[in-house]
Coordinates of C-alpha atoms in Angstrom, one line a residue:
M1 CA -4.7 4.0 28.1
S2 CA -6.7 2.4 25.3
V3 CA -9.4 4.2 23.4
P4 CA -12.8 2.6 23.7
T5 CA -14.0 0.8 20.6
P6 CA -16.4 3.3 18.8
H7 CA -18.8 0.7 17.6
A8 CA -18.9 -1.5 20.7
A9 CA -22.4 -0.6 21.8
L10 CA -23.9 -1.2 18.3
L11 CA -22.0 -4.5 17.9
S12 CA -23.2 -5.8 21.3
E13 CA -26.8 -5.7 20.1
I14 CA -26.0 -8.2 17.3
P15 CA -26.0 -11.9 17.9
I16 CA -22.5 -13.4 17.0
R17 CA -21.8 -17.1 16.7
E18 CA -18.3 -18.6 16.2
H19 CA -17.7 -21.7 14.0
E20 CA -14.9 -23.7 12.4
V21 CA -14.6 -25.7 9.2
E22 CA -11.8 -27.3 7.3
V23 CA -11.2 -26.0 3.8
L24 CA -8.1 -27.0 1.6
G25 CA -6.4 -28.1 4.8
S26 CA -7.0 -24.8 6.6
S27 CA -8.8 -25.0 9.9
T28 CA -10.9 -21.9 9.1
H29 CA -12.5 -20.0 11.9
Y30 CA -15.5 -17.8 11.0
W31 CA -18.0 -15.6 12.8
E32 CA -21.7 -15.3 11.9
Y33 CA -23.4 -12.0 12.7
G34 CA -27.1 -11.2 12.7
P35 CA -30.2 -13.2 12.2
K36 CA -30.0 -16.6 10.5
D37 CA -33.2 -15.9 8.6
A38 CA -32.1 -12.5 7.2
E39 CA -33.1 -11.6 3.7
H40 CA -29.5 -11.1 2.7
T41 CA -26.4 -13.1 3.6
I42 CA -23.0 -11.6 3.0
V43 CA -19.7 -13.5 3.1
I44 CA -16.6 -11.3 3.6
A45 CA -13.0 -11.8 2.4
H46 CA -10.9 -9.4 4.5
G47 CA -7.8 -7.4 3.7
Y48 CA -4.1 -8.4 3.9
R49 CA -2.8 -9.0 7.4
G50 CA -6.2 -8.4 8.8
D51 CA -8.9 -10.7 10.2
H52 CA -12.6 -10.8 10.8
H53 CA -12.5 -7.9 13.3
G54 CA -11.6 -5.4 10.6
F55 CA -15.0 -5.0 9.1
E56 CA -16.9 -5.0 12.4
P57 CA -17.4 -1.2 12.4
V58 CA -19.5 -1.6 9.2
I59 CA -21.2 -4.8 10.3
A60 CA -22.3 -3.1 13.5
R61 CA -24.3 -0.7 11.4
M62 CA -26.1 -3.4 9.4
P63 CA -27.9 -5.5 12.1
Q64 CA -30.6 -6.7 9.8
L65 CA -28.2 -8.7 7.7
R66 CA -26.6 -12.1 8.1
I67 CA -22.9 -11.6 7.7
I68 CA -20.3 -14.4 7.7
G69 CA -16.8 -13.2 8.3
P70 CA -14.0 -15.8 8.2
D71 CA -10.3 -15.3 9.0
L72 CA -8.5 -16.0 5.8
P73 CA -6.1 -19.0 5.9
G74 CA -2.9 -18.1 7.7
F75 CA -4.4 -15.0 9.4
G76 CA -6.3 -14.4 12.6
S77 CA -7.4 -17.8 14.1
S78 CA -7.3 -19.7 10.8
T79 CA -4.4 -22.0 10.0
P80 CA -2.6 -22.0 6.6
M81 CA -3.8 -24.0 3.7
T82 CA -2.0 -27.3 3.1
E83 CA -3.7 -28.2 -0.2
A84 CA -3.2 -24.9 -2.0
S85 CA -0.7 -22.1 -2.3
H86 CA -1.2 -18.8 -0.6
N87 CA -1.6 -16.9 -3.9
I88 CA -4.7 -15.4 -5.4
D89 CA -5.7 -18.7 -7.1
G90 CA -5.2 -20.6 -3.9
Y91 CA -7.3 -18.0 -1.9
R92 CA -10.1 -18.0 -4.6
R93 CA -10.2 -21.8 -4.4
W94 CA -10.4 -21.6 -0.6
L95 CA -13.2 -19.0 -0.8
A96 CA -15.3 -21.1 -3.2
G97 CA -14.7 -24.2 -0.9
F98 CA -15.6 -22.2 2.2
I99 CA -18.9 -21.0 0.8
E100 CA -19.7 -24.5 -0.5
A101 CA -19.0 -25.8 3.0
L102 CA -21.4 -23.4 4.6
G103 CA -24.3 -25.2 2.8
L104 CA -26.3 -22.0 2.2
P105 CA -29.7 -22.5 0.5
T106 CA -28.9 -19.8 -2.1
P107 CA -25.7 -18.1 -3.2
P108 CA -24.6 -15.3 -0.9
V109 CA -23.6 -11.8 -1.7
V110 CA -19.8 -11.8 -1.6
L111 CA -17.9 -8.8 -0.2
G112 CA -14.2 -8.3 -0.8
H113 CA -12.2 -5.7 1.1
S114 CA -8.8 -4.5 -0.3
F115 CA -6.8 -7.7 -0.8
G116 CA -10.1 -9.6 -0.5
S117 CA -11.4 -7.7 -3.5
M118 CA -8.9 -9.5 -5.7
V119 CA -9.8 -12.9 -4.2
A120 CA -13.6 -12.4 -4.5
T121 CA -13.6 -11.0 -8.0
R122 CA -11.3 -13.8 -9.3
A123 CA -13.5 -16.4 -7.6
I124 CA -16.7 -15.2 -9.1
A125 CA -15.1 -14.7 -12.5
E126 CA -14.0 -18.3 -12.4
G127 CA -17.5 -19.7 -11.7
M128 CA -18.1 -19.4 -7.9
P129 CA -21.9 -18.9 -7.4
A130 CA -22.8 -15.5 -5.9
R131 CA -25.9 -13.3 -5.8
A132 CA -23.9 -10.1 -6.1
L133 CA -20.4 -8.7 -5.5
I134 CA -19.4 -5.8 -3.2
L135 CA -15.9 -4.4 -3.3
V136 CA -14.7 -2.0 -0.6
N137 CA -11.4 -0.2 -1.3
P138 CA -11.0 -2.5 -4.3
I139 CA -7.5 -2.9 -5.8
A140 CA -8.3 -1.2 -9.0
T141 CA -4.8 -0.1 -10.1
D142 CA -1.8 -2.4 -10.8
P143 CA -0.7 -3.1 -7.2
K144 CA 3.0 -3.0 -8.3
I145 CA 2.6 0.7 -9.0
G146 CA -0.6 1.9 -7.3
A147 CA 1.1 3.0 -4.0
G148 CA 4.2 4.1 -5.9
V149 CA 7.0 1.9 -7.4
G150 CA 9.6 2.9 -4.8
I151 CA 7.5 2.1 -1.7
T152 CA 6.3 -1.2 -3.3
R153 CA 9.9 -2.3 -4.0
L154 CA 10.9 -1.4 -0.5
T155 CA 8.0 -3.3 1.0
R156 CA 8.7 -6.3 -1.2
A157 CA 12.3 -6.3 0.0
F158 CA 11.1 -6.1 3.6
Y159 CA 8.9 -9.2 3.2
G160 CA 11.6 -10.9 1.1
A161 CA 14.1 -10.4 3.9
S162 CA 11.8 -12.1 6.4
R163 CA 11.9 -15.3 4.3
G164 CA 15.6 -15.8 4.9
L165 CA 15.6 -15.2 8.6
P166 CA 15.1 -17.8 11.4
R167 CA 11.5 -17.7 12.5
P168 CA 12.1 -15.8 15.8
L169 CA 14.0 -13.0 14.0
A170 CA 11.5 -12.9 11.1
N171 CA 8.7 -12.5 13.6
A172 CA 10.6 -9.7 15.4
L173 CA 11.0 -7.9 12.1
L174 CA 7.4 -8.3 10.9
R175 CA 5.9 -7.5 14.3
N176 CA 8.2 -4.6 15.0
W177 CA 6.2 -1.8 16.7
L178 CA 7.7 0.9 14.6
V179 CA 7.1 -0.9 11.4
V180 CA 3.4 -1.5 12.2
Q181 CA 3.0 2.1 13.4
F182 CA 4.6 3.5 10.2
M183 CA 2.2 1.4 8.1
S184 CA -0.8 2.6 10.2
M185 CA 0.3 6.3 10.0
T186 CA 0.6 6.1 6.2
L187 CA -2.9 4.8 5.8
V188 CA -4.9 7.0 8.2
T189 CA -6.5 10.1 6.8
T190 CA -9.0 11.2 9.5
D191 CA -8.3 14.4 11.5
D192 CA -10.1 13.1 14.5
P193 CA -7.3 12.4 17.1
T194 CA -9.4 9.9 19.1
L195 CA -10.3 7.9 16.0
R196 CA -6.7 8.0 14.8
T197 CA -5.5 6.6 18.1
W198 CA -8.1 3.8 18.0
I199 CA -7.1 2.9 14.4
H200 CA -3.4 2.7 15.4
E201 CA -4.4 0.5 18.4
E202 CA -6.4 -1.8 16.1
H203 CA -3.5 -2.3 13.7
H204 CA -1.2 -3.2 16.6
R205 CA -3.9 -5.6 18.0
F206 CA -4.6 -7.5 14.7
F207 CA -1.9 -6.7 12.1
N208 CA 0.4 -9.3 13.8
G209 CA -2.1 -12.1 14.0
Y210 CA -0.7 -14.3 11.3
S211 CA 0.4 -17.9 11.5
D212 CA 4.0 -17.8 10.3
P213 CA 6.4 -15.5 8.4
R214 CA 6.3 -17.5 5.1
T215 CA 2.6 -17.3 4.8
V216 CA 2.8 -13.5 5.4
A217 CA 5.4 -13.1 2.7
D218 CA 3.4 -15.3 0.3
G219 CA 0.4 -13.2 1.0
F220 CA 2.2 -10.0 0.1
E221 CA 3.4 -11.5 -3.2
A222 CA -0.2 -12.5 -3.8
S223 CA -1.3 -8.9 -3.2
L224 CA 0.9 -7.8 -6.1
E225 CA -0.5 -10.3 -8.6
A226 CA -3.2 -8.3 -10.5
E227 CA -5.8 -5.6 -10.0
V228 CA -9.5 -6.6 -10.0
G229 CA -10.0 -5.2 -13.5
K230 CA -8.2 -8.2 -14.9
A231 CA -11.1 -10.5 -13.8
A232 CA -13.9 -7.9 -14.0
P233 CA -15.2 -8.9 -17.5
G234 CA -16.0 -12.4 -16.2
V235 CA -18.1 -11.3 -13.3
G236 CA -21.7 -11.8 -14.3
V237 CA -23.5 -10.5 -11.2
P238 CA -24.4 -7.0 -10.1
T239 CA -21.4 -5.3 -8.5
L240 CA -20.9 -2.4 -6.2
M241 CA -17.5 -0.7 -5.8
V242 CA -17.0 1.5 -2.8
A243 CA -13.8 3.6 -3.1
G244 CA -12.1 6.3 -1.0
E245 CA -11.6 9.7 -2.6
N246 CA -8.0 10.0 -1.1
D247 CA -6.9 6.3 -1.4
T248 CA -3.2 6.3 -2.1
I249 CA -3.0 2.5 -2.3
T250 CA -5.4 2.3 -5.2
P251 CA -6.0 5.9 -6.6
L252 CA -9.4 7.1 -7.8
D253 CA -8.6 7.2 -11.5
G254 CA -8.2 3.4 -11.4
Q255 CA -11.6 3.0 -9.8
F256 CA -13.3 5.0 -12.6
R257 CA -11.5 2.8 -15.2
T258 CA -12.3 -0.4 -13.5
V259 CA -16.0 0.1 -13.0
E260 CA -16.4 0.2 -16.7
L261 CA -14.8 -3.2 -17.1
F262 CA -17.6 -5.0 -15.1
P263 CA -20.7 -6.0 -17.1
D264 CA -23.0 -4.5 -14.4
A265 CA -21.3 -2.3 -11.8
R266 CA -21.6 1.0 -10.1
L267 CA -19.1 3.1 -8.2
V268 CA -19.7 5.0 -4.9
V269 CA -16.9 7.4 -3.9
I270 CA -16.7 8.3 -0.3
P271 CA -15.1 11.8 0.2
K272 CA -12.3 12.7 2.5
V273 CA -11.2 9.1 3.2
G274 CA -8.4 6.9 1.9
H275 CA -7.8 3.1 2.2
L276 CA -9.5 2.7 5.6
I277 CA -13.2 3.2 4.7
H278 CA -14.1 0.4 7.1
Y279 CA -12.5 2.3 10.1
E280 CA -13.0 6.0 9.2
T281 CA -16.3 6.1 7.4
P282 CA -18.3 3.0 8.4
D283 CA -21.6 4.8 8.3
A284 CA -21.1 5.8 4.6
A285 CA -20.0 2.3 3.8
A286 CA -23.0 0.7 5.4
T287 CA -25.4 3.1 3.7
A288 CA -23.9 2.3 0.3
I289 CA -24.1 -1.4 0.9
L290 CA -27.7 -1.3 2.2
E291 CA -28.9 0.9 -0.7
F292 CA -27.3 -1.6 -3.2
L293 CA -28.9 -4.6 -1.5
D294 CA -32.3 -2.9 -1.5
E295 CA -32.1 -2.6 -5.3
L296 CA -31.2 -6.3 -5.9
A297 CA -34.0 -8.1 -7.7

């Protein structure tokens, strides 16, 4: 029996509109939450093998904002790009094109979560207009070593193996229940048994929502390209980093080093949580974001 969605009641009170736009050959589906005339508009770039649903626990706690959450190309309901590669440069070009296609009257606040933190930081550093940058669980340590050299090599081999298999076998490997469950169990830190069960169910619901095995493998290689600190000096807008105290994917020492590389940044550390801030501590994440937005000039 499935566990009820913890934020369902809050999210049901927020107007949600679904749209579609083509960017770099990707039929990009996106969801618009909240009032169109809100003071702040946030555009989200989600994490690897996720989709727009992932950040909804935090969105549900910020009903006063207009939040635009696309599925990245090749994930969720969005098709892969045909005019760019599925690497960080391709995704940052897509993000810039997506925001341009929205036709917003002023540049939005851009929020990058995990893998999306690399995309958003790189895009702004290379000239994409933005009012501010928010990074949740930012990849602040060299991703080739952040989670451990051994586990990274093993995971790289796993995705590499999927490239050489016929598509049905590759999907069977990538979507294997035990593989997804192992991934989920390594990331969860909460002691709440009900919340743990719900998080595992979420991963099984959405972790397999990708378009094809090659795009998944390309995305994993992209996730190893570079930490956000490489592009941080070129980010000329106010920046908020929200990190988990017990994040094993991108440990805390890297967060403290990286915040100093941005021209104008602050770091909020949420205690007793790892790489799943959006699922385990959405109240703390929403509070940090709203306080940051209140201080924007």
